[in-house]
Amino acid sequence: MNKMPDYDIPSVRLTSGMYALTKLACAGLTYVLISLLMLGFPQHNGVPEGWPLSIPYAIYAYGLPAALVADVLLRLLRSTSHIVSLVVYVAAGFGAGLWLAAEQGAELLLWGLAGILGLLLLRVTQLGVERSPLLLPVFALFLPLLCLLLL
């Protein structure tokens, strides 16, 4: 009789689920913060003037995948240094900005720098939401949906 290895499957599922919820929460909080900052600027159909696309699309379609790539790189590097994580997030943010600019026909350098700022804001919000796990569903779902309804 073959004995199954004694893996801790619920723990792996819980860890990966909490990681996904944390990423969605930091993206939602970043969306709300950027939306609040852009309230005073003119907008046309939900797209701020001068932007090639809407704020949620920029965060969820470009910023979130770049943050996931940065986390994978940090996991592969096995580094706990804040300097290394800053460099990886800056590189991933610049890559996300270039990706956005290439697909949307925007200015490369400007959106590369905006990608850096966006991904660093995603990282700061991730550090913030990890400290309050009970608020993760609020930041992941309810607050962004409320912001979409109000704006």
PDB file of C-alpha atoms in Angstrom:
ATOM      1  CA  MET A   1       0.000   0.000   0.000  1.00  0.00           C
ATOM      2  CA  ASN A   2       1.384   3.385  -0.990  1.00  0.00           C
ATOM      3  CA  LYS A   3       1.235   5.994   1.671  1.00  0.00           C
ATOM      4  CA  MET A   4       0.538   9.540   0.566  1.00  0.00           C
ATOM      5  CA  PRO A   5       3.100  12.132   1.576  1.00  0.00           C
ATOM      6  CA  ASP A   6       1.998  14.171   4.535  1.00  0.00           C
ATOM      7  CA  TYR A   7       1.594  17.569   2.885  1.00  0.00           C
ATOM      8  CA  ASP A   8      -0.138  20.376   4.628  1.00  0.00           C
ATOM      9  CA  ILE A   9      -2.635  21.060   1.823  1.00  0.00           C
ATOM     10  CA  PRO A  10      -5.028  23.349   3.757  1.00  0.00           C
ATOM     11  CA  SER A  11      -2.107  25.468   4.867  1.00  0.00           C
ATOM     12  CA  VAL A  12      -0.867  25.851   1.291  1.00  0.00           C
ATOM     13  CA  ARG A  13      -4.348  26.780   0.121  1.00  0.00           C
ATOM     14  CA  LEU A  14      -4.801  29.228   2.955  1.00  0.00           C
ATOM     15  CA  THR A  15      -1.428  30.836   2.292  1.00  0.00           C
ATOM     16  CA  SER A  16      -2.050  31.204  -1.427  1.00  0.00           C
ATOM     17  CA  GLY A  17      -5.572  32.489  -0.823  1.00  0.00           C
ATOM     18  CA  MET A  18      -4.349  35.081   1.648  1.00  0.00           C
ATOM     19  CA  TYR A  19      -1.650  36.131  -0.827  1.00  0.00           C
ATOM     20  CA  ALA A  20      -4.242  36.586  -3.586  1.00  0.00           C
ATOM     21  CA  LEU A  21      -6.589  38.469  -1.278  1.00  0.00           C
ATOM     22  CA  THR A  22      -3.728  40.700  -0.126  1.00  0.00           C
ATOM     23  CA  LYS A  23      -2.773  41.504  -3.724  1.00  0.00           C
ATOM     24  CA  LEU A  24      -6.383  42.350  -4.584  1.00  0.00           C
ATOM     25  CA  ALA A  25      -6.674  44.465  -1.455  1.00  0.00           C
ATOM     26  CA  CYS A  26      -3.530  46.441  -2.219  1.00  0.00           C
ATOM     27  CA  ALA A  27      -4.717  46.962  -5.812  1.00  0.00           C
ATOM     28  CA  GLY A  28      -8.110  48.126  -4.534  1.00  0.00           C
ATOM     29  CA  LEU A  29      -6.577  50.518  -2.027  1.00  0.00           C
ATOM     30  CA  THR A  30      -4.189  51.849  -4.679  1.00  0.00           C
ATOM     31  CA  TYR A  31      -7.135  52.399  -7.010  1.00  0.00           C
ATOM     32  CA  VAL A  32      -9.007  54.330  -4.345  1.00  0.00           C
ATOM     33  CA  LEU A  33      -5.982  56.466  -3.453  1.00  0.00           C
ATOM     34  CA  ILE A  34      -5.193  57.346  -7.071  1.00  0.00           C
ATOM     35  CA  SER A  35      -8.866  58.047  -7.753  1.00  0.00           C
ATOM     36  CA  LEU A  36      -8.987  60.418  -4.803  1.00  0.00           C
ATOM     37  CA  LEU A  37      -5.852  62.179  -6.031  1.00  0.00           C
ATOM     38  CA  MET A  38      -7.324  62.538  -9.529  1.00  0.00           C
ATOM     39  CA  LEU A  39     -10.679  63.968  -8.401  1.00  0.00           C
ATOM     40  CA  GLY A  40      -9.619  67.531  -9.130  1.00  0.00           C
ATOM     41  CA  PHE A  41      -8.411  66.795 -12.643  1.00  0.00           C
ATOM     42  CA  PRO A  42     -10.729  66.859 -15.675  1.00  0.00           C
ATOM     43  CA  GLN A  43     -11.985  63.481 -16.831  1.00  0.00           C
ATOM     44  CA  HIS A  44     -13.799  62.241 -19.901  1.00  0.00           C
ATOM     45  CA  ASN A  45     -15.803  58.995 -19.579  1.00  0.00           C
ATOM     46  CA  GLY A  46     -13.825  57.924 -16.518  1.00  0.00           C
ATOM     47  CA  VAL A  47     -10.437  58.510 -18.153  1.00  0.00           C
ATOM     48  CA  PRO A  48      -8.390  61.372 -16.694  1.00  0.00           C
ATOM     49  CA  GLU A  49      -7.292  63.918 -19.260  1.00  0.00           C
ATOM     50  CA  GLY A  50      -3.878  63.032 -20.627  1.00  0.00           C
ATOM     51  CA  TRP A  51      -4.147  59.368 -19.607  1.00  0.00           C
ATOM     52  CA  PRO A  52      -4.396  56.715 -22.312  1.00  0.00           C
ATOM     53  CA  LEU A  53      -6.763  54.556 -20.231  1.00  0.00           C
ATOM     54  CA  SER A  54      -8.843  54.517 -17.057  1.00  0.00           C
ATOM     55  CA  ILE A  55      -7.343  54.245 -13.575  1.00  0.00           C
ATOM     56  CA  PRO A  56      -8.736  50.793 -12.676  1.00  0.00           C
ATOM     57  CA  TYR A  57      -7.621  49.374 -16.009  1.00  0.00           C
ATOM     58  CA  ALA A  58      -4.101  50.725 -15.477  1.00  0.00           C
ATOM     59  CA  ILE A  59      -3.881  49.243 -11.986  1.00  0.00           C
ATOM     60  CA  TYR A  60      -5.554  45.881 -12.495  1.00  0.00           C
ATOM     61  CA  ALA A  61      -4.345  45.113 -16.043  1.00  0.00           C
ATOM     62  CA  TYR A  62      -0.794  46.454 -15.852  1.00  0.00           C
ATOM     63  CA  GLY A  63       0.176  47.123 -12.239  1.00  0.00           C
ATOM     64  CA  LEU A  64      -1.101  43.941 -10.644  1.00  0.00           C
ATOM     65  CA  PRO A  65       0.616  41.532 -13.082  1.00  0.00           C
ATOM     66  CA  ALA A  66       3.857  43.505 -12.722  1.00  0.00           C
ATOM     67  CA  ALA A  67       3.591  43.251  -8.929  1.00  0.00           C
ATOM     68  CA  LEU A  68       3.086  39.495  -9.245  1.00  0.00           C
ATOM     69  CA  VAL A  69       6.188  39.238 -11.444  1.00  0.00           C
ATOM     70  CA  ALA A  70       8.156  41.298  -8.923  1.00  0.00           C
ATOM     71  CA  ASP A  71       7.043  38.992  -6.113  1.00  0.00           C
ATOM     72  CA  VAL A  72       8.081  35.931  -8.124  1.00  0.00           C
ATOM     73  CA  LEU A  73      11.493  37.471  -8.764  1.00  0.00           C
ATOM     74  CA  LEU A  74      11.907  38.297  -5.089  1.00  0.00           C
ATOM     75  CA  ARG A  75      10.929  34.750  -4.189  1.00  0.00           C
ATOM     76  CA  LEU A  76      13.455  33.340  -6.662  1.00  0.00           C
ATOM     77  CA  LEU A  77      16.181  35.644  -5.351  1.00  0.00           C
ATOM     78  CA  ARG A  78      15.329  34.635  -1.768  1.00  0.00           C
ATOM     79  CA  SER A  79      16.365  38.026  -0.564  1.00  0.00           C
ATOM     80  CA  THR A  80      14.943  39.767   2.478  1.00  0.00           C
ATOM     81  CA  SER A  81      16.791  42.999   1.813  1.00  0.00           C
ATOM     82  CA  HIS A  82      14.633  46.080   1.372  1.00  0.00           C
ATOM     83  CA  ILE A  83      17.106  47.485  -1.154  1.00  0.00           C
ATOM     84  CA  VAL A  84      16.764  44.421  -3.405  1.00  0.00           C
ATOM     85  CA  SER A  85      12.966  44.522  -3.171  1.00  0.00           C
ATOM     86  CA  LEU A  86      13.005  48.243  -4.009  1.00  0.00           C
ATOM     87  CA  VAL A  87      15.185  47.623  -7.071  1.00  0.00           C
ATOM     88  CA  VAL A  88      13.008  44.734  -8.247  1.00  0.00           C
ATOM     89  CA  TYR A  89       9.802  46.746  -7.795  1.00  0.00           C
ATOM     90  CA  VAL A  90      11.301  49.755  -9.596  1.00  0.00           C
ATOM     91  CA  ALA A  91      12.367  47.558 -12.513  1.00  0.00           C
ATOM     92  CA  ALA A  92       8.980  45.820 -12.650  1.00  0.00           C
ATOM     93  CA  GLY A  93       7.179  49.164 -12.421  1.00  0.00           C
ATOM     94  CA  PHE A  94       9.223  50.601 -15.268  1.00  0.00           C
ATOM     95  CA  GLY A  95       8.471  47.481 -17.277  1.00  0.00           C
ATOM     96  CA  ALA A  96       4.756  47.823 -16.561  1.00  0.00           C
ATOM     97  CA  GLY A  97       4.845  51.465 -17.628  1.00  0.00           C
ATOM     98  CA  LEU A  98       6.638  50.577 -20.864  1.00  0.00           C
ATOM     99  CA  TRP A  99       4.144  47.775 -21.468  1.00  0.00           C
ATOM    100  CA  LEU A 100       1.242  50.194 -20.948  1.00  0.00           C
ATOM    101  CA  ALA A 101       2.813  52.827 -23.205  1.00  0.00           C
ATOM    102  CA  ALA A 102       3.579  50.330 -25.957  1.00  0.00           C
ATOM    103  CA  GLU A 103       0.034  48.940 -26.007  1.00  0.00           C
ATOM    104  CA  GLN A 104      -1.803  52.239 -25.565  1.00  0.00           C
ATOM    105  CA  GLY A 105       0.401  54.428 -27.778  1.00  0.00           C
ATOM    106  CA  ALA A 106       1.557  56.722 -24.989  1.00  0.00           C
ATOM    107  CA  GLU A 107       4.884  58.364 -24.217  1.00  0.00           C
ATOM    108  CA  LEU A 108       7.382  55.717 -23.102  1.00  0.00           C
ATOM    109  CA  LEU A 109       9.482  57.577 -20.537  1.00  0.00           C
ATOM    110  CA  LEU A 110       6.554  59.350 -18.869  1.00  0.00           C
ATOM    111  CA  TRP A 111       4.555  56.160 -18.438  1.00  0.00           C
ATOM    112  CA  GLY A 112       7.663  54.211 -17.430  1.00  0.00           C
ATOM    113  CA  LEU A 113       8.091  56.636 -14.535  1.00  0.00           C
ATOM    114  CA  ALA A 114       4.374  56.497 -13.790  1.00  0.00           C
ATOM    115  CA  GLY A 115       4.649  52.710 -13.694  1.00  0.00           C
ATOM    116  CA  ILE A 116       7.426  52.988 -11.122  1.00  0.00           C
ATOM    117  CA  LEU A 117       5.323  55.285  -8.942  1.00  0.00           C
ATOM    118  CA  GLY A 118       2.266  53.066  -9.334  1.00  0.00           C
ATOM    119  CA  LEU A 119       4.091  49.873  -8.426  1.00  0.00           C
ATOM    120  CA  LEU A 120       5.798  51.491  -5.450  1.00  0.00           C
ATOM    121  CA  LEU A 121       2.380  52.673  -4.276  1.00  0.00           C
ATOM    122  CA  LEU A 122       1.112  49.105  -4.722  1.00  0.00           C
ATOM    123  CA  ARG A 123       3.999  47.870  -2.550  1.00  0.00           C
ATOM    124  CA  VAL A 124       3.378  50.475   0.160  1.00  0.00           C
ATOM    125  CA  THR A 125      -0.319  49.638   0.273  1.00  0.00           C
ATOM    126  CA  GLN A 126       0.567  45.935   0.421  1.00  0.00           C
ATOM    127  CA  LEU A 127       2.726  46.564   3.473  1.00  0.00           C
ATOM    128  CA  GLY A 128      -0.168  48.490   4.983  1.00  0.00           C
ATOM    129  CA  VAL A 129      -2.945  45.993   4.340  1.00  0.00           C
ATOM    130  CA  GLU A 130      -0.877  43.036   5.550  1.00  0.00           C
ATOM    131  CA  ARG A 131      -1.019  44.548   9.026  1.00  0.00           C
ATOM    132  CA  SER A 132      -4.807  44.386   9.172  1.00  0.00           C
ATOM    133  CA  PRO A 133      -6.020  41.067   7.719  1.00  0.00           C
ATOM    134  CA  LEU A 134      -9.600  41.612   8.837  1.00  0.00           C
ATOM    135  CA  LEU A 135      -9.890  44.577   6.461  1.00  0.00           C
ATOM    136  CA  LEU A 136      -8.638  42.638   3.418  1.00  0.00           C
ATOM    137  CA  PRO A 137     -12.124  41.916   2.002  1.00  0.00           C
ATOM    138  CA  VAL A 138     -13.088  45.561   2.456  1.00  0.00           C
ATOM    139  CA  PHE A 139     -10.059  46.811   0.510  1.00  0.00           C
ATOM    140  CA  ALA A 140     -10.233  43.998  -2.053  1.00  0.00           C
ATOM    141  CA  LEU A 141     -13.899  44.270  -2.999  1.00  0.00           C
ATOM    142  CA  PHE A 142     -16.172  46.695  -1.205  1.00  0.00           C
ATOM    143  CA  LEU A 143     -14.128  49.906  -1.245  1.00  0.00           C
ATOM    144  CA  PRO A 144     -13.180  49.685  -4.969  1.00  0.00           C
ATOM    145  CA  LEU A 145     -16.790  48.898  -5.916  1.00  0.00           C
ATOM    146  CA  LEU A 146     -18.028  51.843  -3.862  1.00  0.00           C
ATOM    147  CA  CYS A 147     -15.446  54.056  -5.534  1.00  0.00           C
ATOM    148  CA  LEU A 148     -16.570  52.857  -8.978  1.00  0.00           C
ATOM    149  CA  LEU A 149     -20.197  53.611  -8.114  1.00  0.00           C
ATOM    150  CA  LEU A 150     -19.466  57.071  -6.744  1.00  0.00           C
ATOM    151  CA  LEU A 151     -17.098  58.174  -9.471  1.00  0.00           C
TER     152      LEU A 151
END
